[in-house]
Amino acid sequence: MQSREVPVTAYQAGEGFLSQKQKLVRQVVLPYQYDILNDQLPGVEKSHALENLRLAARKMAGEEVPPDAFYGMVFQDSDVAKWLEAAAYALAAGPDPELEARMEEVIDLLEQGQRPDGYLDSYFTVKAPGKEWTNLQEAHELYCAGHLMEAACAYYEATGKDRFLKIMEKNGDCIYRHFMEACPRGFSGHPEIELALMRLYRATGNEKYKELCAHFIDVRGQEPNYFVEEQKTRGWNVWGNDSLDTDYTQSTKPVREQEDAVGHAVRAVYLYTGMADLAKESGDESLKAACKTLWDSITKRRMYVTGGIGSTVIGEAFTVDYDLPNATVYAETCASIGLIFFARRMLELEPRGEYGDVMERALYNTVLAGMALDGRRFFYVNPLEVVPGISGEAATQRHDLPQRPQWYICACCPPNVARLLTSIGSYAYTVGENTLFAHLYLEGTVDTGLGWSLSCETGYPHQGEVRYTYHGLEQNTTLALRIPGWSRKTALTVNGEPADLATLTKDGYAYLTRTFREGDRITLTLDMAPQWVTASAKVPAATGCAAVQRGPLVYCAEGVDNSDDVLGLSFRRDGALKAEAFDPALLGGVTPITAQGWRQKDAGGLYAYGLPQREETEVRLIPYYAWANRGLTQMRVWLPVG
Amino acid sequence: MQSREVPVTAYQAGEGFLSQKQKLVRQVVLPYQYDILNDQLPGVEKSHALENLRLAARKMAGEEVPPDAFYGMVFQDSDVAKWLEAAAYALAAGPDPELEARMEEVIDLLEQGQRPDGYLDSYFTVKAPGKEWTNLQEAHELYCAGHLMEAACAYYEATGKDRFLKIMEKNGDCIYRHFMEACPRGFSGHPEIELALMRLYRATGNEKYKELCAHFIDVRGQEPNYFVEEQKTRGWNVWGNDSLDTDYTQSTKPVREQEDAVGHAVRAVYLYTGMADLAKESGDESLKAACKTLWDSITKRRMYVTGGIGSTVIGEAFTVDYDLPNATVYAETCASIGLIFFARRMLELEPRGEYGDVMERALYNTVLAGMALDGRRFFYVNPLEVVPGISGEAATQRHDLPQRPQWYICACCPPNVARLLTSIGSYAYTVGENTLFAHLYLEGTVDTGLGWSLSCETGYPHQGEVRYTYHGLEQNTTLALRIPGWSRKTALTVNGEPADLATLTKDGYAYLTRTFREGDRITLTLDMAPQWVTASAKVPAATGCAAVQRGPLVYCAEGVDNSDDVLGLSFRRDGALKAEAFDPALLGGVTPITAQGWRQKDAGGLYAYGLPQREETEVRLIPYYAWANRGLTQMRVWLPVG
């Protein structure tokens, strides 16, 4: 059964774990990021993103603006776009006149910076006028446009105000004309426009955006490669990326012929998201099959246990099957966010537990780890092993920072976390034919649009009981609950009566179809016993090791909890895992896990003969999402089992 | 006690393991490499090295030679130099008129290609005339000159013929004039000239070469950095290496202030070799102290268990302490050869077992692994883990080939292995005051120059008994035998009478001082029981793992012996290691080791909950030096212990 996202306005947060994260974004992250985008926070990487928009507006007003007044990446506009999108979702949670006024000012700038034909990109307007659309491989114009379209749709959905939407429709029309007529072989080196056009199509009902999305997807990877041809003649570079590295831009083959997830991981999952979205809207089975192939490539062979993807800094990219190094890893925060986008589109195409499981894995581990608990520092790269002195220092690990910086020259990740968290309701629920699908468990209330709503109370992910209450008229309808693959013993009750999960469950979803009445209580109880996770022996970086998971949370050992020496630790094979009491004072509230283990004694010297001496010890573990919040310290997700 | 190398002519090979390797080099490797250098072997990387010399000779004879007729690396001459040096040592082993004639032809070319002022470098003579000495950072002129000096010294020592030596003296004088007068701040981006000048000094007795060596060592790393200044003005690049990366060229600080082994690993150990050589000849204690500091940096914190050094392909370089990844490793063959050079100079400065142990470790593991058993294929990079499908394929492992190629565009390693093996007698023995030091155990006879000689019979490294016989007049003298750190139970007898090793041994050498008589038999019996090796828990890449060593040989598991699945293997902690019978038919004759172990059962899928199921198995191990001689297969040195 296909389904569709619930509008962001249909979900009202509660007081639970993710709701607290949303609140943090609204209260701390959005103002903090605005200050950075507006260059008002000294001591962090300079953004200049809003100033670029002001420059473009002044230039369009006829002022003289020197090209080198532009500062930042070619895609600097997209930081503002993602912030706007996140802010729009925040407005959907409740009125915030100050925030809305601030957003209107930014929208003013966008409106003023837009050219009469609809073109809108501060880099090209200020810095490189005349070069528009000539470097699709590198220049991110369609990427920035896509992010602005998403923001406009979000703002329209949250507020009902259509000024921003009209700006982006005008921009979409400009893009449509150029790519359907003047440049029919062109497409974007960094996908994003595809999924954005599908959102714009749904927000406006205008079929041309869907048509343009399909065009971009179909033209990709046709021979001769557009980027190779373009690079021969364009005469300018952004970075000088080699167009012959067509894997990097997912353009080696037409998308329906692609069998492996390759190249820049964020680009890949953004593309696949657009493909899956289009496949659902168009019913294109070959495109759906391609999505499933690429999904399997990622999740069955190229994904970290934390839901991170992209094994190497070289091209911020996928490498090959089972190559999942823990220390030299990339696992960009944005890539896991994109994987969540892709997962939700796959869920909309077909409800299968594996999609929801991966979405949850990426969210609760890599994505949440991407932001400090205080909302003011961010990881771009999310390692599974950190050793101070090596991480961030060795030539191969310069990118693997052991601590979160405040901001980045390339600041794609921080506002991406913000927009995902403020819109999390749209990932938690989708609506199919007379059916509400619950993919994630989070407190709050969702209006299904089916004439009923569902409220949820839960201490998830720290506790396993999820209590739903039905609100609405008596009617026959279906509530489909994801039964996570990690829950070994799961119970479901309706008004206290046990339901038979085995008969209700298909492909990872329990379909509870019945005549619901106001106040009906559905309780799902998930198994929160901590458990070992083992990787396939085909993964060289995890052989002989185990990780620990409790609920959806992957755990890690930090030096600060383990005598400053995680490298010397191993798990006892015959030892037990024990969930300690929830500690509200630790790391914002976590359930630590202790494991019986060993500590290797230092034999002195680099190498010693004989097996290492070891002593019994307790291994203390915390959720991975909370690591690196207590200073510089060792960290590992995978520990040897001995 | 200081000591000095024995001349290459003083050692006559026997029939043992390394003697067989020397024979292979003489009979197979040298003709094979000559054919490649002379572009007579189709289907391998083109060398053109000899043709470059012919072009230079023709140009010096007044012919017009187009600059782009030169082909190859800027240091292509050095491949010929190393081949000449290896061939010279081969001549020392016994007459070979055909080889000698071939060498004379090459020397003809060098003589003809030398300029009247002594300058000699085919790259600059043919391709870049007028740019001599303007890019010391990159252009390897002094490096090539150093290799030719070494070859000339070797040819002179082996044959007594001094034509080649005279050519290189003339070249040395040219260099002396330039760098002591015109360019007194300059030194070589790639060290080698320093150690070569010390050899030229000893071969000729001319103090100016030692003086020039000292100058090059002292001027290195002075402020302002010579390479940084040079790059500002020189106006041309070889590769465009960043001169600001002064670690790469070991020029960040004066050598006496350097505390860590940094940068390009081959450059580093070549430099340290020259430093140690000069320190011995000059008695410079501050230089000796610097050498010890850098030795410790390498061998106590930055060396693989195989004696490989250089953890990353990025700059072919050292990284940071304890960063010793097994799969993305560099461990260039040349770097371990350079480590052997350095070790011998340290031994000459001061006989300490650790120097000999490291020399032996590097030789019997990484260096021997650098060449296929048939002498026709070579590794440049020596990984400690290979997984077909990942090694050589993943973006981070393109350099880690799972099989030896026949030749390389940058072919520094193959002739380097050849020259080391043909001169191995000079590493096995050094002579101090009335004392012969035996650092390596190998069959054959050495003339000590003290009025006596020593013959040796042994099945080493496969067997542990080393039988020496004294030849010469009755006299009081000392035989100092290295007692390897890996030998747990060592016995020494003289004419069948046990000697008390504990009292004889100091700093890893047993000093047997007595009145020796013709025919005296000294028998050293080393402990060849296979044993575990464990790395410090500070090495992230080896935690929870063990390696296996027998004698000096580090072992590895290959897929071909282990059901094509090494990744699934672990050692039983409570299991035994068993040396099988020597198998003369296996890999040229090896002693396989079997260990009790486990094999992880495939749980299906990338990740599974629970600890992995496993079954008992036998882990079969072969010496690392013999790996990759039976087709594409997995390989690991470190295996988990479970």
mmCIF file of C-alpha atoms in Angstrom, chain B residues 339-632:
data_model
loop_
_atom_site.group_PDB
_atom_site.id
_atom_site.type_symbol
_atom_site.label_atom_id
_atom_site.label_comp_id
_atom_site.label_asym_id
_atom_site.label_seq_id
_atom_site.Cartn_x
_atom_site.Cartn_y
_atom_site.Cartn_z
ATOM 1 C CA LEU B 339 65.495 1.145 7.643
ATOM 2 C CA ILE B 340 68.020 -1.671 7.219
ATOM 3 C CA PHE B 341 70.603 0.857 6.056
ATOM 4 C CA PHE B 342 69.869 2.963 9.098
ATOM 5 C CA ALA B 343 70.002 -0.061 11.405
ATOM 6 C CA ARG B 344 73.435 -1.101 10.143
ATOM 7 C CA ARG B 345 74.828 2.399 10.678
ATOM 8 C CA MET B 346 73.388 2.366 14.191
ATOM 9 C CA LEU B 347 75.026 -1.012 14.774
ATOM 10 C CA GLU B 348 78.307 0.401 13.568
ATOM 11 C CA LEU B 349 77.912 3.245 16.041
ATOM 12 C CA GLU B 350 77.013 0.930 18.880
ATOM 13 C CA PRO B 351 76.196 -2.777 18.888
ATOM 14 C CA ARG B 352 72.763 -3.131 20.395
ATOM 15 C CA GLY B 353 70.473 -6.053 19.774
ATOM 16 C CA GLU B 354 67.497 -3.834 19.018
ATOM 17 C CA TYR B 355 69.194 -2.524 15.884
ATOM 18 C CA GLY B 356 69.921 -6.000 14.639
ATOM 19 C CA ASP B 357 66.460 -7.228 15.577
ATOM 20 C CA VAL B 358 64.807 -4.476 13.563
ATOM 21 C CA MET B 359 67.181 -5.034 10.647
ATOM 22 C CA GLU B 360 66.257 -8.698 10.618
ATOM 23 C CA ARG B 361 62.544 -7.965 11.003
ATOM 24 C CA ALA B 362 62.529 -5.600 8.059
ATOM 25 C CA LEU B 363 64.637 -7.916 5.907
ATOM 26 C CA TYR B 364 62.856 -11.214 6.439
ATOM 27 C CA ASN B 365 59.378 -9.791 6.247
ATOM 28 C CA THR B 366 58.707 -6.609 4.303
ATOM 29 C CA VAL B 367 61.780 -6.633 2.064
ATOM 30 C CA LEU B 368 61.532 -10.269 1.068
ATOM 31 C CA ALA B 369 57.786 -9.871 0.535
ATOM 32 C CA GLY B 370 58.657 -7.081 -1.877
ATOM 33 C CA MET B 371 59.694 -9.650 -4.456
ATOM 34 C CA ALA B 372 57.801 -12.655 -5.781
ATOM 35 C CA LEU B 373 59.391 -16.033 -5.190
ATOM 36 C CA ASP B 374 60.214 -16.216 -8.889
ATOM 37 C CA GLY B 375 61.967 -12.830 -8.859
ATOM 38 C CA ARG B 376 59.786 -11.367 -11.598
ATOM 39 C CA ARG B 377 57.160 -9.398 -9.736
ATOM 40 C CA PHE B 378 57.474 -6.784 -7.044
ATOM 41 C CA PHE B 379 55.498 -5.039 -4.355
ATOM 42 C CA TYR B 380 56.008 -1.361 -3.794
ATOM 43 C CA VAL B 381 53.416 -1.278 -0.991
ATOM 44 C CA ASN B 382 53.282 -4.078 1.563
ATOM 45 C CA PRO B 383 49.891 -4.363 3.238
ATOM 46 C CA LEU B 384 49.185 -6.429 6.338
ATOM 47 C CA GLU B 385 45.634 -7.107 5.222
ATOM 48 C CA VAL B 386 44.338 -7.803 1.760
ATOM 49 C CA VAL B 387 40.734 -8.410 0.802
ATOM 50 C CA PRO B 388 40.123 -8.884 -2.909
ATOM 51 C CA GLY B 389 37.328 -6.535 -3.915
ATOM 52 C CA ILE B 390 38.496 -3.894 -1.441
ATOM 53 C CA SER B 391 42.304 -3.844 -1.678
ATOM 54 C CA GLY B 392 43.367 -1.978 -4.764
ATOM 55 C CA GLU B 393 39.712 -1.028 -5.385
ATOM 56 C CA ALA B 394 38.439 1.252 -2.614
ATOM 57 C CA ALA B 395 39.436 4.885 -3.088
ATOM 58 C CA THR B 396 41.517 4.703 0.081
ATOM 59 C CA GLN B 397 43.289 1.513 -1.008
ATOM 60 C CA ARG B 398 44.095 2.057 -4.664
ATOM 61 C CA HIS B 399 47.770 1.735 -3.757
ATOM 62 C CA ASP B 400 47.363 -1.489 -1.784
ATOM 63 C CA LEU B 401 47.593 -4.029 -4.551
ATOM 64 C CA PRO B 402 46.656 -7.601 -3.759
ATOM 65 C CA GLN B 403 49.140 -8.955 -6.316
ATOM 66 C CA ARG B 404 52.655 -7.971 -7.331
ATOM 67 C CA PRO B 405 52.944 -6.148 -10.665
ATOM 68 C CA GLN B 406 55.846 -6.828 -12.976
ATOM 69 C CA TRP B 407 57.114 -3.270 -12.917
ATOM 70 C CA TYR B 408 56.139 0.263 -11.935
ATOM 71 C CA ILE B 409 56.114 3.697 -13.470
ATOM 72 C CA CYS B 410 58.027 4.640 -10.344
ATOM 73 C CA ALA B 411 60.293 1.612 -10.144
ATOM 74 C CA CYS B 412 62.453 2.471 -7.176
ATOM 75 C CA CYS B 413 61.777 -0.699 -5.208
ATOM 76 C CA PRO B 414 62.663 -3.640 -7.494
ATOM 77 C CA PRO B 415 66.346 -2.757 -8.049
ATOM 78 C CA ASN B 416 66.582 -1.702 -4.420
ATOM 79 C CA VAL B 417 65.670 -5.228 -3.324
ATOM 80 C CA ALA B 418 68.245 -6.567 -5.754
ATOM 81 C CA ARG B 419 71.101 -4.432 -4.413
ATOM 82 C CA LEU B 420 70.253 -5.198 -0.811
ATOM 83 C CA LEU B 421 70.164 -8.944 -1.353
ATOM 84 C CA THR B 422 73.390 -9.112 -3.350
ATOM 85 C CA SER B 423 75.174 -7.125 -0.646
ATOM 86 C CA ILE B 424 73.591 -8.867 2.315
ATOM 87 C CA GLY B 425 76.952 -10.054 3.623
ATOM 88 C CA SER B 426 77.787 -6.449 4.420
ATOM 89 C CA TYR B 427 74.730 -6.266 6.645
ATOM 90 C CA ALA B 428 75.328 -9.614 8.275
ATOM 91 C CA TYR B 429 78.759 -8.715 9.570
ATOM 92 C CA THR B 430 80.621 -5.705 10.819
ATOM 93 C CA VAL B 431 84.107 -5.627 12.212
ATOM 94 C CA GLY B 432 85.198 -3.725 15.297
ATOM 95 C CA GLU B 433 88.414 -3.725 17.294
ATOM 96 C CA ASN B 434 89.592 -7.331 17.106
ATOM 97 C CA THR B 435 85.934 -8.302 16.991
ATOM 98 C CA LEU B 436 83.608 -9.733 14.376
ATOM 99 C CA PHE B 437 79.965 -8.879 14.915
ATOM 100 C CA ALA B 438 77.457 -11.303 13.417
ATOM 101 C CA HIS B 439 74.143 -9.484 13.044
ATOM 102 C CA LEU B 440 72.377 -11.862 10.690
ATOM 103 C CA TYR B 441 72.689 -15.628 10.405
ATOM 104 C CA LEU B 442 73.449 -16.811 6.935
ATOM 105 C CA GLU B 443 75.432 -19.533 5.292
ATOM 106 C CA GLY B 444 78.766 -18.698 3.764
ATOM 107 C CA THR B 445 82.176 -17.495 4.779
ATOM 108 C CA VAL B 446 83.288 -14.082 5.892
ATOM 109 C CA ASP B 447 86.839 -12.830 5.910
ATOM 110 C CA THR B 448 87.028 -10.633 8.970
ATOM 111 C CA GLY B 449 90.113 -8.740 7.914
ATOM 112 C CA LEU B 450 91.478 -9.587 11.355
ATOM 113 C CA GLY B 451 93.534 -12.449 10.119
ATOM 114 C CA TRP B 452 90.808 -14.993 10.434
ATOM 115 C CA SER B 453 87.608 -15.968 8.735
ATOM 116 C CA LEU B 454 84.401 -17.565 9.839
ATOM 117 C CA SER B 455 82.260 -20.008 7.963
ATOM 118 C CA CYS B 456 78.620 -20.626 8.765
ATOM 119 C CA GLU B 457 76.209 -23.439 8.057
ATOM 120 C CA THR B 458 72.573 -23.096 8.914
ATOM 121 C CA GLY B 459 69.055 -23.816 7.787
ATOM 122 C CA TYR B 460 68.069 -20.394 9.096
ATOM 123 C CA PRO B 461 65.485 -18.828 9.097
ATOM 124 C CA HIS B 462 63.574 -22.111 8.899
ATOM 125 C CA GLN B 463 65.807 -23.844 11.425
ATOM 126 C CA GLY B 464 67.402 -22.398 14.510
ATOM 127 C CA GLU B 465 70.806 -24.029 14.632
ATOM 128 C CA VAL B 466 73.675 -21.853 13.409
ATOM 129 C CA ARG B 467 77.049 -23.597 13.165
ATOM 130 C CA TYR B 468 80.161 -21.486 12.843
ATOM 131 C CA THR B 469 83.701 -22.690 12.188
ATOM 132 C CA TYR B 470 86.771 -20.630 12.899
ATOM 133 C CA HIS B 471 89.465 -20.537 10.249
ATOM 134 C CA GLY B 472 92.843 -18.982 10.851
ATOM 135 C CA LEU B 473 95.847 -18.916 13.051
ATOM 136 C CA GLU B 474 95.480 -19.419 16.748
ATOM 137 C CA GLN B 475 94.785 -16.046 18.289
ATOM 138 C CA ASN B 476 92.846 -14.246 20.921
ATOM 139 C CA THR B 477 89.921 -12.537 19.299
ATOM 140 C CA THR B 478 86.220 -11.919 19.760
ATOM 141 C CA LEU B 479 83.175 -13.215 18.003
ATOM 142 C CA ALA B 480 80.091 -11.212 18.960
ATOM 143 C CA LEU B 481 76.844 -12.924 18.094
ATOM 144 C CA ARG B 482 73.514 -11.179 18.121
ATOM 145 C CA ILE B 483 71.066 -12.942 20.427
ATOM 146 C CA PRO B 484 67.690 -12.094 18.949
ATOM 147 C CA GLY B 485 65.036 -10.667 21.216
ATOM 148 C CA TRP B 486 62.530 -13.200 19.950
ATOM 149 C CA SER B 487 64.563 -16.256 21.049
ATOM 150 C CA ARG B 488 63.280 -17.319 24.425
ATOM 151 C CA LYS B 489 65.712 -20.164 24.978
ATOM 152 C CA THR B 490 69.086 -19.737 23.376
ATOM 153 C CA ALA B 491 72.087 -22.001 23.693
ATOM 154 C CA LEU B 492 75.701 -21.478 22.707
ATOM 155 C CA THR B 493 78.413 -24.091 22.587
ATOM 156 C CA VAL B 494 82.076 -23.918 21.711
ATOM 157 C CA ASN B 495 83.436 -27.207 20.479
ATOM 158 C CA GLY B 496 80.459 -28.836 22.100
ATOM 159 C CA GLU B 497 80.935 -27.195 25.497
ATOM 160 C CA PRO B 498 78.078 -25.008 26.680
ATOM 161 C CA ALA B 499 78.889 -21.356 27.154
ATOM 162 C CA ASP B 500 77.117 -19.233 29.721
ATOM 163 C CA LEU B 501 75.141 -16.818 27.607
ATOM 164 C CA ALA B 502 73.978 -14.757 30.564
ATOM 165 C CA THR B 503 77.477 -13.668 31.434
ATOM 166 C CA LEU B 504 78.622 -13.313 27.841
ATOM 167 C CA THR B 505 75.738 -11.183 26.675
ATOM 168 C CA LYS B 506 75.569 -7.415 26.783
ATOM 169 C CA ASP B 507 72.973 -5.302 25.002
ATOM 170 C CA GLY B 508 71.796 -8.217 22.892
ATOM 171 C CA TYR B 509 75.231 -9.461 21.770
ATOM 172 C CA ALA B 510 77.097 -12.464 23.171
ATOM 173 C CA TYR B 511 80.812 -11.673 23.218
ATOM 174 C CA LEU B 512 82.859 -14.824 22.875
ATOM 175 C CA THR B 513 86.404 -13.784 23.583
ATOM 176 C CA ARG B 514 89.018 -16.519 23.675
ATOM 177 C CA THR B 515 91.932 -18.017 21.942
ATOM 178 C CA PHE B 516 90.419 -19.474 18.812
ATOM 179 C CA ARG B 517 92.059 -22.230 16.862
ATOM 180 C CA GLU B 518 91.515 -23.477 13.330
ATOM 181 C CA GLY B 519 88.426 -25.623 13.202
ATOM 182 C CA ASP B 520 86.878 -24.386 16.432
ATOM 183 C CA ARG B 521 83.151 -24.900 16.217
ATOM 184 C CA ILE B 522 80.714 -22.440 17.716
ATOM 185 C CA THR B 523 77.076 -23.433 17.652
ATOM 186 C CA LEU B 524 74.252 -21.073 18.409
ATOM 187 C CA THR B 525 70.846 -22.652 18.889
ATOM 188 C CA LEU B 526 67.885 -20.322 18.707
ATOM 189 C CA ASP B 527 64.382 -21.044 19.891
ATOM 190 C CA MET B 528 62.216 -21.668 16.853
ATOM 191 C CA ALA B 529 58.999 -22.370 18.711
ATOM 192 C CA PRO B 530 56.220 -20.366 17.100
ATOM 193 C CA GLN B 531 54.998 -17.601 19.336
ATOM 194 C CA TRP B 532 52.310 -14.983 19.582
ATOM 195 C CA VAL B 533 53.068 -11.339 19.060
ATOM 196 C CA THR B 534 50.855 -8.679 20.549
ATOM 197 C CA ALA B 535 50.892 -5.003 19.776
ATOM 198 C CA SER B 536 50.626 -2.288 22.349
ATOM 199 C CA ALA B 537 47.000 -1.425 23.079
ATOM 200 C CA LYS B 538 47.884 2.041 21.826
ATOM 201 C CA VAL B 539 47.811 0.679 18.267
ATOM 202 C CA PRO B 540 44.158 0.905 17.250
ATOM 203 C CA ALA B 541 44.568 -1.373 14.254
ATOM 204 C CA ALA B 542 45.781 -4.351 16.275
ATOM 205 C CA THR B 543 43.630 -4.270 19.408
ATOM 206 C CA GLY B 544 42.145 -7.621 20.283
ATOM 207 C CA CYS B 545 44.472 -9.292 17.806
ATOM 208 C CA ALA B 546 47.631 -11.319 17.719
ATOM 209 C CA ALA B 547 50.173 -12.115 15.062
ATOM 210 C CA VAL B 548 52.370 -15.191 14.896
ATOM 211 C CA GLN B 549 56.120 -15.263 14.576
ATOM 212 C CA ARG B 550 58.613 -18.102 14.299
ATOM 213 C CA GLY B 551 62.220 -17.150 14.427
ATOM 214 C CA PRO B 552 62.451 -13.857 12.570
ATOM 215 C CA LEU B 553 59.536 -14.704 10.308
ATOM 216 C CA VAL B 554 56.199 -13.047 10.837
ATOM 217 C CA TYR B 555 53.405 -15.276 9.575
ATOM 218 C CA CYS B 556 50.131 -14.547 7.863
ATOM 219 C CA ALA B 557 46.947 -16.351 6.949
ATOM 220 C CA GLU B 558 46.047 -16.564 3.287
ATOM 221 C CA GLY B 559 42.637 -17.443 1.919
ATOM 222 C CA VAL B 560 44.094 -20.156 -0.284
ATOM 223 C CA ASP B 561 45.017 -22.144 2.834
ATOM 224 C CA ASN B 562 41.872 -21.229 4.763
ATOM 225 C CA SER B 563 38.781 -21.990 2.685
ATOM 226 C CA ASP B 564 39.026 -18.599 0.984
ATOM 227 C CA ASP B 565 37.903 -16.805 4.121
ATOM 228 C CA VAL B 566 40.514 -15.229 6.331
ATOM 229 C CA LEU B 567 38.229 -12.453 7.562
ATOM 230 C CA GLY B 568 36.080 -14.960 9.414
ATOM 231 C CA LEU B 569 39.047 -16.451 11.286
ATOM 232 C CA SER B 570 40.191 -15.836 14.815
ATOM 233 C CA PHE B 571 42.730 -17.494 17.078
ATOM 234 C CA ARG B 572 41.629 -19.434 20.131
ATOM 235 C CA ARG B 573 43.031 -17.727 23.165
ATOM 236 C CA ASP B 574 43.544 -21.088 24.820
ATOM 237 C CA GLY B 575 44.741 -22.739 21.637
ATOM 238 C CA ALA B 576 48.196 -23.874 20.676
ATOM 239 C CA LEU B 577 50.494 -22.903 17.872
ATOM 240 C CA LYS B 578 52.104 -25.788 16.038
ATOM 241 C CA ALA B 579 54.959 -25.632 13.597
ATOM 242 C CA GLU B 580 54.355 -28.215 10.890
ATOM 243 C CA ALA B 581 57.166 -30.092 9.208
ATOM 244 C CA PHE B 582 59.258 -28.048 6.802
ATOM 245 C CA ASP B 583 57.626 -28.459 3.417
ATOM 246 C CA PRO B 584 60.210 -28.109 0.656
ATOM 247 C CA ALA B 585 57.493 -28.162 -2.019
ATOM 248 C CA LEU B 586 55.483 -25.302 -0.564
ATOM 249 C CA LEU B 587 56.372 -21.752 -1.571
ATOM 250 C CA GLY B 588 60.010 -22.597 -2.167
ATOM 251 C CA GLY B 589 60.226 -24.347 1.168
ATOM 252 C CA VAL B 590 58.503 -23.110 4.283
ATOM 253 C CA THR B 591 57.492 -24.314 7.723
ATOM 254 C CA PRO B 592 53.731 -23.795 7.921
ATOM 255 C CA ILE B 593 52.169 -23.106 11.275
ATOM 256 C CA THR B 594 48.741 -24.189 12.366
ATOM 257 C CA ALA B 595 46.790 -22.592 15.159
ATOM 258 C CA GLN B 596 43.597 -23.661 16.810
ATOM 259 C CA GLY B 597 40.993 -21.143 15.972
ATOM 260 C CA TRP B 598 37.438 -20.228 15.179
ATOM 261 C CA ARG B 599 35.532 -19.426 12.065
ATOM 262 C CA GLN B 600 32.631 -17.004 12.285
ATOM 263 C CA LYS B 601 29.483 -18.370 10.717
ATOM 264 C CA ASP B 602 27.696 -16.092 8.340
ATOM 265 C CA ALA B 603 24.603 -14.783 10.116
ATOM 266 C CA GLY B 604 23.260 -13.386 6.853
ATOM 267 C CA GLY B 605 23.009 -9.699 6.277
ATOM 268 C CA LEU B 606 25.332 -6.836 7.001
ATOM 269 C CA TYR B 607 24.480 -6.742 10.712
ATOM 270 C CA ALA B 608 22.895 -9.326 12.956
ATOM 271 C CA TYR B 609 21.808 -9.212 16.582
ATOM 272 C CA GLY B 610 23.629 -11.417 19.024
ATOM 273 C CA LEU B 611 27.209 -12.565 19.174
ATOM 274 C CA PRO B 612 28.326 -14.416 16.090
ATOM 275 C CA GLN B 613 28.042 -18.136 15.901
ATOM 276 C CA ARG B 614 31.369 -19.773 15.322
ATOM 277 C CA GLU B 615 32.864 -23.165 14.781
ATOM 278 C CA GLU B 616 36.231 -24.600 15.596
ATOM 279 C CA THR B 617 38.733 -24.576 12.838
ATOM 280 C CA GLU B 618 42.419 -24.780 12.187
ATOM 281 C CA VAL B 619 44.083 -21.567 11.087
ATOM 282 C CA ARG B 620 46.867 -22.227 8.617
ATOM 283 C CA LEU B 621 49.701 -19.737 8.445
ATOM 284 C CA ILE B 622 52.637 -19.187 6.129
ATOM 285 C CA PRO B 623 55.564 -16.773 6.362
ATOM 286 C CA TYR B 624 54.566 -13.274 5.340
ATOM 287 C CA TYR B 625 57.466 -13.012 2.904
ATOM 288 C CA ALA B 626 55.861 -15.740 0.800
ATOM 289 C CA TRP B 627 52.361 -14.305 0.557
ATOM 290 C CA ALA B 628 50.656 -13.505 -2.762
ATOM 291 C CA ASN B 629 52.451 -16.187 -4.697
ATOM 292 C CA ARG B 630 49.400 -18.355 -5.313
ATOM 293 C CA GLY B 631 46.861 -16.049 -6.919
ATOM 294 C CA LEU B 632 44.369 -13.522 -5.673
#
